[in-house]
Amino acid sequence: MCGIIGYIGKRQAYPILIKGLQRLEYRGYDSAGIALLDNDLLNVYKAKGKVSDLVRFAEQQDVNGTIGIAHTRWATHGEPNQINAHPHCSQSEELAIIHNGIIENYAVLKESLIKHGYTFQSQTDTEVLVQLIDYVKKSNNVDLTKAVQLALNQVVGAYAIAVIEKGNPDVIVAARKGSPLVVGIGDGEFFLASDATPIVEYTNKVVYIGDEEIVTLKRGEDIKIKTIADVVKTPEIQRLELTLSQLEKGGYPHFMLKEIFEQPKTLSDSMRGRLNLEEKEIKLSGFIDNKEKFLNAKRIIITACGTSWHAGLIGKYAIEEFCRIPVEVEYSSEFRYRKPVIHGDDLVIAISQSGETADTLAAVELAKSHGAFIFGICNVVGSSIPRNTNSGCYTHAGPEIGVASTKAFTAQVTVLTMLALLIGKEKGTLSVERYKEIVSELGNIPQKMRSLLDQNDMIAQFAKTFTYAQNFIYLGRGYNYPVALEGALKLKEISYIHAEGYPAAEMKHGPIALISQEMPVVVIAPSAGMYEKVVSNIQEIKARKGRIISIVTEGDTVVTNLSDYYISIPDTEECLVPLLAAIPLQLMAYHIAVVKGCNVDQPRNLAKSVTVE
Ligand code: F6R
């Protein structure tokens, strides 16, 4: 996690860096810092807390300079405090560094630097790296780029770094391995950042820095890139497809609410050019180019984390139903380490909103090393996972800034559903008639979502009733079991209320012991799929005085009678219910968190992009 940003050019760096940090704050927000070069001065300011805390402090200081670097942190090594905040300086106070990632061999490097007379102020791995660069620079008498290169050759781990040097106000040197880094090219100026969001308002020309590449940004010169193995690379300048309005709240009080309301549009964007409603056909270029891999796959492994893992579980239900291919859904963090059996003819689908999740990236590498074909379903264009897969499909949900994933989830489910339908039709395991029926209904989902969002005020009202709760249970069956997991995750991450999702029938094997009149139980009970069974599960809870909040199909009378509160969703195909049922659960979690006064967009201890293990 952590967000890094740098600027070198004709303008004052401070306002650009602070604005950039605010855009990157979703990546980490426990401390922040900035380093500016002003002629011979290297000014470093840091603060515990948010970027706004840094601003309050820095405003009183000298913030001059047309070159600088800045950082917003999500702590890995050392508690979040001012000393451990970035930038870190070398003991000589000549170098300042910002870093996103983890230096795994920092302890060994630190020990050797201590032997060379270096002392350390912080508990961070990053301070070790800047001291190492300082040591290498002095002992080899080389320039900053060479020193960074030689130092990184000794480093094991992941990093995106940027370094500046006192007395050398014309250069920023940056590098990456495993953590994202993008350079924006302006008119006589350069921007660098963890993602393009802080860059978009200044330029749409960007270069995505590759793994193990070092970039030198020098005033008056072109961008220069070489690898840590000293191979010169030609920068590939790309055009940024991102608009400023996508990064703003657009009148909503929180990004999360804006993103929940964007879903009818993001779903249409996910389907645009892929779903042909006139012909009732789906076209996915990532599928067409590799059709045989999909049709011949003996097994599909889906790997992901968190919300993306929940989307993967829905994908499993759809692929197994329509394609009759066995699917395993793996937490990337387990998969990468547990010596899984992977065959050369396995098809691996990696799902990630950010495209940067370290565990999913490692799972992809592992599967690749066994010869499996890797298909990525990612949201952030140009991010690491799509760059490391054989093929894929972007979700096109647009930038998701609220830390709790909402629109990315429904877009992932949409892409997985299209993929499952397409494979099923091509394999002949799904009849053309059913295929066309479901394709046609998929096209109706954005409109159905829109009508569902009209219930926002009602959901906000009843959410107030439940702020007392310490625990929640979410239940669903079939396609809605992953939705229950996702609903519970949304609630716990933003409201800090403990919540668990279960397959509804699993209740009686233990969790039913928790039911009392205090316990809110959210049940997803649409008419499509195992309705009577879910009704029985609800009766079991009711008999123990649990408070039922149900998600039902419009017109339902049975479940609504058993419920304390209910939210109706439009009728749809069973496999498409998750796309609708997810919305009231997102809204409910949002409103409960708001009433509790929680920071919805930046919940405690979390960060949007988990680029560490
Ligand atoms: C939950 C959430 C996380 C992410 C997880 C994977 O709201 O956002 O659980 O889903 O960290 O992130 P990506 O999808 O970027 O790989």
mmCIF file of N, CA and C in Angstrom, residues 26 60 81 110 142 194 216-217 245 256 262 295 301 312 352 381 386 427 478 488 581:
data_model
loop_
_atom_site.group_PDB
_atom_site.id
_atom_site.type_symbol
_atom_site.label_atom_id
_atom_site.label_comp_id
_atom_site.label_asym_id
_atom_site.label_seq_id
_atom_site.Cartn_x
_atom_site.Cartn_y
_atom_site.Cartn_z
ATOM 1 N N TYR A 26 -6.373 7.164 -0.458
ATOM 2 C CA TYR A 26 -7.086 5.895 -0.322
ATOM 3 C C TYR A 26 -6.119 4.728 -0.159
ATOM 4 N N GLN A 60 3.166 26.118 7.904
ATOM 5 C CA GLN A 60 3.929 27.071 8.727
ATOM 6 C C GLN A 60 5.408 27.101 8.318
ATOM 7 N N ASN A 81 3.782 6.616 13.182
ATOM 8 C CA ASN A 81 4.087 7.852 13.937
ATOM 9 C C ASN A 81 4.949 8.742 13.045
ATOM 10 N N LYS A 110 20.769 -3.809 7.255
ATOM 11 C CA LYS A 110 20.912 -2.857 8.352
ATOM 12 C C LYS A 110 22.139 -3.213 9.204
ATOM 13 N N VAL A 142 29.667 7.385 -7.343
ATOM 14 C CA VAL A 142 28.837 7.361 -8.563
ATOM 15 C C VAL A 142 27.687 8.357 -8.426
ATOM 16 N N SER A 194 2.047 6.573 -7.672
ATOM 17 C CA SER A 194 1.669 5.159 -7.563
ATOM 18 C C SER A 194 0.591 4.798 -8.589
ATOM 19 N N THR A 216 15.125 7.924 -14.641
ATOM 20 C CA THR A 216 15.775 9.183 -14.251
ATOM 21 C C THR A 216 14.999 10.330 -14.888
ATOM 22 N N LEU A 217 14.504 11.235 -14.037
ATOM 23 C CA LEU A 217 13.731 12.384 -14.518
ATOM 24 C C LEU A 217 14.583 13.622 -14.293
ATOM 25 N N SER A 245 -13.357 14.288 -13.584
ATOM 26 C CA SER A 245 -14.653 14.157 -12.893
ATOM 27 C C SER A 245 -14.807 12.768 -12.276
ATOM 28 N N MET A 256 -17.920 6.384 -1.544
ATOM 29 C CA MET A 256 -18.599 5.080 -1.523
ATOM 30 C C MET A 256 -20.038 5.203 -2.024
ATOM 31 N N GLU A 262 -23.249 4.753 -8.949
ATOM 32 C CA GLU A 262 -22.735 4.676 -10.332
ATOM 33 C C GLU A 262 -22.993 3.319 -10.978
ATOM 34 N N LEU A 295 -12.232 -23.744 -23.958
ATOM 35 C CA LEU A 295 -13.091 -24.890 -24.268
ATOM 36 C C LEU A 295 -12.451 -26.205 -23.847
ATOM 37 N N ILE A 301 -9.159 -22.504 -12.148
ATOM 38 C CA ILE A 301 -8.837 -22.056 -10.786
ATOM 39 C C ILE A 301 -9.024 -20.545 -10.779
ATOM 40 N N GLY A 312 -15.369 -14.071 -7.365
ATOM 41 C CA GLY A 312 -14.882 -15.333 -7.937
ATOM 42 C C GLY A 312 -15.788 -16.493 -7.585
ATOM 43 N N SER A 352 -8.914 -8.942 -9.725
ATOM 44 C CA SER A 352 -8.413 -7.890 -8.836
ATOM 45 C C SER A 352 -8.883 -6.524 -9.321
ATOM 46 N N VAL A 381 -6.571 -0.113 -15.472
ATOM 47 C CA VAL A 381 -5.903 -0.342 -16.755
ATOM 48 C C VAL A 381 -4.395 -0.106 -16.598
ATOM 49 N N PRO A 386 -2.841 -7.302 -14.993
ATOM 50 C CA PRO A 386 -3.079 -7.460 -16.440
ATOM 51 C C PRO A 386 -1.799 -7.487 -17.272
ATOM 52 N N LYS A 427 -19.285 -24.292 -25.759
ATOM 53 C CA LYS A 427 -19.057 -25.717 -25.448
ATOM 54 C C LYS A 427 -20.281 -26.567 -25.735
ATOM 55 N N GLY A 478 -26.843 -20.831 -2.547
ATOM 56 C CA GLY A 478 -26.513 -20.834 -3.969
ATOM 57 C C GLY A 478 -25.752 -19.572 -4.335
ATOM 58 N N ALA A 488 -21.572 -9.062 4.563
ATOM 59 C CA ALA A 488 -20.954 -9.060 5.897
ATOM 60 C C ALA A 488 -19.613 -8.319 5.866
ATOM 61 N N ALA A 581 -28.947 -7.966 -5.545
ATOM 62 C CA ALA A 581 -28.988 -8.132 -4.076
ATOM 63 C C ALA A 581 -27.819 -7.420 -3.396
#
